Amino acid sequence: MKTNELISKLKQSDVRAVARLLTLIENEDKNVETVLKNIWHLTGKSYIIGITGPPGAGKSTIVDLLAKMALENNFKTGILAVDPTSPFSGGAVLGDRLRMNSAQKAGIFIRSVASRGHLGGLASTTRFMINGLEMLGNDITLVETVGAGQGDVEIVKVADTTIVVEVPGLGDEVQAQKAGILEIGDILVVNKGDRPGSDRLAKELKMMLSLGEHKKWTPPIITTTATKDLGIDELWNQIMNHREHLENEEINQTRLGKIKYDLENQLSQHLYTRKLIQIGENEIENMAERIFNRDIDPFTAIEEIIKQ
Amino acid sequence: MDKAKIRVLIAKPGLDGHDRGAKVIARALRDSGMEVIYTGLRQSPEDIVEAAIQEDVHFIGLSILSGAHTHIFPKVIELLKEHKAEDIKIIAGGIIPDQEIPKWKKIGIDAIFGPGTSTIDIIDYINRSVK
Ligand code: B12
Ligand SMILES: Nc1nc2c(ncn2[C@@H]2O[C@H](COP(=O)(O)OP(=O)(O)OP(=O)(O)O)[C@@H](O)[C@H]2O)c(=O)[nH]1
Ligand SMILES: [Mg+2]
C-alpha cells in the first residue's frame, strides 16, 4: 500500500489499513512519521484502560470480559495485548489472543504485540500503536501489559485507568510490601477468587492502602473470578467511576503530563540520533575507550561531543 | 531503522484436538526469531482470517490432523479473497494425503509439510519466501 493510499484508507477506518499502520509503527518504518503527521488530529479520542499484573494472573481473561462489557454498553473497543519477546532469539509466541475468544467472536479488533526487547511491560511503540488503533474510531482501548514484575510500571504513562491484577498464592505478603506495581493501580483486582487465600489477599491489600498516603481517589479492591465471569460488572462500574472522577478533576492535566513525558523522550532520542549522524558511531566508541583508559572523564567527554 | 519481523498466525481449525504439531511449530518459529500468534483450538475459518488481518501476518499456518482440511482449505482461501487479503500466504501441516498436495497447491495453499518434516526446513521455507 502506498503512503497516500494508506492515509486515505485510514481516514475511512479501513481494518487492513489500520493493521498495516500498526505494523509500520512497531517496525519503526521510515514512512511512519509521514502517516502519523497526517492523522494525528484524528487520534487521542479513546479512553485508555491498562491491565497489568504478574504472569498468568488472568489479565487476558479479564480483558476479554471487559471488552464484551464495553460492547454491551455501546462503546466501540480495540485491544492491544503485549507479550514478551524472547531475549535469546528475538522471536515471540504471542498467546494473549488465546483467551480472548468472546472479544474475537464479537468482531473486536485485537492486536498482539511483542515487547521487542523493551523493558517496563510495554513495547517502545505502544503509545503510537494506541493512536493507530484509534483510527478505527474506538471509544475504549484496552491495553494488556507483559506479565509484570515490580519495576514494570510504564503502563501508567499510557493509560487513563490502570488496573492491577493480583492473585493469591504468590507469596503474597512479601510481594505486596515491595509493591511498586500496586502503587500504580487506580483499581486493584484480586482475581482467582475461587482459590484459597483470595479473601486474605484482599484484606492485606486494603491494609496496605490504608497505610499509604491519602489521595483524592482511593483505589477500590475488587475480587473477581474471571473464568466464571464473577465480579466483572463491579470492575466495570469502578472503571466508569474512575473515569468520571478523572473527568471532574484532572483528566486533561494528566493526559498533558503524559504527552509531555513522551515528548521529552522523543526529543532526547531525536537529538541523540542527530548527533550520532553528525559525529559518527566511531566517535562514541573512541570516547568510550578514552574514558575506559582514564584519558578523559565522562563529563568532559560529553562536553566535547556536544561542542563537535 | 527497520525492525521488521516475520509474523505467523498458527491456528487449529475445527474440532481437531491434536495440538502437539502446532505447538512444536510455534516454538520452533519463535526460536528462529519470528513472532507467532497462537490462537489455539477450535477456530473457525472466519476467526482465522479475521485474526490474520488484524495481526497483519505474512503467513497463516494451519495444522490439521483430522481430515477436515478438505473443507477448511477452500474456505480459508475464499475468505482471504473476499477480504482482498490474498497477499497473506497459507502454509499447512498435519495429516494431508500426499496425492492431494498438488491439488491444494493449485488452488492457493502455498506449501504443505507432513509428519516428520524437520522444523529447519519449514523455517527455511518461510524465510526464503518472505524475501
Ligand atoms: C498423538 C496422537 C493423538 C493424541 C493427541 C495429543 C495432542 N494433544 O496432540 C491423542 C491420543 C489425544 C489423539 C486422539 C485422537 N486421534 Co490421534 N494421533 C496421534 C498421533 C499418534 C501423533 C500426532 C502427533 O502428535 N505427532 C507429533 C507432531 C509433532 O507431528 P505433526 O502434528 O504431524 O506435525 C508435524 C507436521 O505434520 C508438521 N505440521 C503440523 N502442523 C503444522 C502446521 C504448520 C503451519 C506447518 C508449517 C507444519 C505443521 O510439522 C510437524 C513437525 O514435523 C497420530 C498419528 C501420526 N503418526 O501422526 C494420530 C492421528 C492423528 N490420530 C488419529 C485419530 C483418528 C484420533 C482420534 C479421533 C482417535 C479416537 N478415535 O479417539 C482422537 C481425536 C482427538 C481429537 N480431539 O481430535 C488419526 C487421524 C486419521 C485421519 N486424519 O484420517 C491419526 C493419523 C492416527 C491414525 N493413523 O489413524 N491422537
Ligand atoms: N481458577 C481460576 N483460574 C483463572 C481465573 N482467571 C483466569 N484463570 C486461568 O489462569 C490462566 C492464565 O490466564 P490468562 O488470562 O492467560 O492470564 P494472563 O495474566 O493474561 O497471563 P499472561 O499474559 O501469560 O501473563 C488460564 O488458564 C486461565 O483460565 C480465575 O478467576 N480462577
Ligand atoms: Mg495474557
mmCIF file of C-alpha atoms in Angstrom, chain A residues 15-16 19-20 23 26-29 85-86 89-95 97-98 101 104-105 107-112 114 116, chain B residues 1-5 7 26 30-31 33-40 43-44 47 50-51 53-56 83-85 87-88:
data_model
loop_
_atom_site.group_PDB
_atom_site.id
_atom_site.type_symbol
_atom_site.label_atom_id
_atom_site.label_comp_id
_atom_site.label_asym_id
_atom_site.label_seq_id
_atom_site.Cartn_x
_atom_site.Cartn_y
_atom_site.Cartn_z
ATOM 1 C CA VAL A 15 -9.326 -2.505 9.006
ATOM 2 C CA ARG A 16 -6.466 -3.680 6.808
ATOM 3 C CA ALA A 19 -3.458 -3.301 10.801
ATOM 4 C CA ARG A 20 -0.770 -2.224 8.338
ATOM 5 C CA THR A 23 2.974 -2.908 11.670
ATOM 6 C CA GLU A 26 6.144 -1.290 15.504
ATOM 7 C CA ASN A 27 8.775 -1.734 12.812
ATOM 8 C CA GLU A 28 9.723 1.939 13.172
ATOM 9 C CA ASP A 29 9.341 2.122 9.418
ATOM 10 C CA THR A 85 9.978 -11.166 23.187
ATOM 11 C CA SER A 86 12.495 -13.947 23.823
ATOM 12 C CA SER A 89 16.042 -15.442 19.608
ATOM 13 C CA GLY A 90 14.229 -12.126 19.268
ATOM 14 C CA GLY A 91 11.106 -14.125 18.457
ATOM 15 C CA ALA A 92 7.915 -14.477 20.480
ATOM 16 C CA VAL A 93 4.882 -16.667 20.929
ATOM 17 C CA LEU A 94 2.008 -14.262 21.447
ATOM 18 C CA GLY A 95 -0.691 -16.133 23.327
ATOM 19 C CA ARG A 97 -5.467 -13.856 21.909
ATOM 20 C CA LEU A 98 -5.975 -17.457 23.006
ATOM 21 C CA ASN A 101 -12.402 -15.718 22.285
ATOM 22 C CA GLN A 104 -12.788 -12.102 18.800
ATOM 23 C CA LYS A 105 -16.230 -13.562 18.086
ATOM 24 C CA GLY A 107 -15.517 -8.735 15.943
ATOM 25 C CA ILE A 108 -13.379 -6.616 18.252
ATOM 26 C CA PHE A 109 -10.004 -5.689 16.782
ATOM 27 C CA ILE A 110 -7.269 -7.439 18.769
ATOM 28 C CA ARG A 111 -3.600 -6.890 18.091
ATOM 29 C CA SER A 112 -0.880 -8.997 19.696
ATOM 30 C CA ALA A 114 5.773 -8.344 21.111
ATOM 31 C CA ARG A 116 10.800 -6.433 21.211
ATOM 32 C CA MET B 1 15.706 1.877 11.479
ATOM 33 C CA ASP B 2 13.844 -1.080 10.097
ATOM 34 C CA LYS B 3 12.880 -3.633 12.675
ATOM 35 C CA ALA B 4 10.549 -5.750 10.576
ATOM 36 C CA LYS B 5 9.811 -9.242 11.880
ATOM 37 C CA ARG B 7 4.755 -12.707 11.754
ATOM 38 C CA ALA B 26 5.051 -22.253 17.150
ATOM 39 C CA ARG B 30 9.821 -18.287 17.779
ATOM 40 C CA ASP B 31 13.287 -19.741 18.308
ATOM 41 C CA GLY B 33 13.255 -15.067 15.638
ATOM 42 C CA MET B 34 9.710 -14.904 14.258
ATOM 43 C CA GLU B 35 6.622 -13.570 16.025
ATOM 44 C CA VAL B 36 3.989 -16.273 16.290
ATOM 45 C CA ILE B 37 0.387 -15.587 17.158
ATOM 46 C CA TYR B 38 -1.010 -18.785 18.578
ATOM 47 C CA THR B 39 -4.797 -18.797 18.530
ATOM 48 C CA GLY B 40 -5.441 -22.229 19.984
ATOM 49 C CA GLN B 43 -11.026 -21.794 15.331
ATOM 50 C CA SER B 44 -13.464 -21.263 12.501
ATOM 51 C CA ASP B 47 -11.938 -16.418 13.081
ATOM 52 C CA GLU B 50 -10.097 -12.014 10.722
ATOM 53 C CA ALA B 51 -7.297 -12.625 13.196
ATOM 54 C CA ILE B 53 -5.857 -9.467 9.034
ATOM 55 C CA GLN B 54 -5.830 -7.746 12.422
ATOM 56 C CA GLU B 55 -2.436 -9.213 13.237
ATOM 57 C CA ASP B 56 -1.111 -8.281 9.767
ATOM 58 C CA HIS B 83 -11.256 -9.593 2.261
ATOM 59 C CA LYS B 84 -8.791 -8.765 -0.535
ATOM 60 C CA ALA B 85 -6.060 -10.261 1.608
ATOM 61 C CA ASP B 87 -1.157 -11.433 -0.060
ATOM 62 C CA ILE B 88 -1.318 -13.407 3.198
#
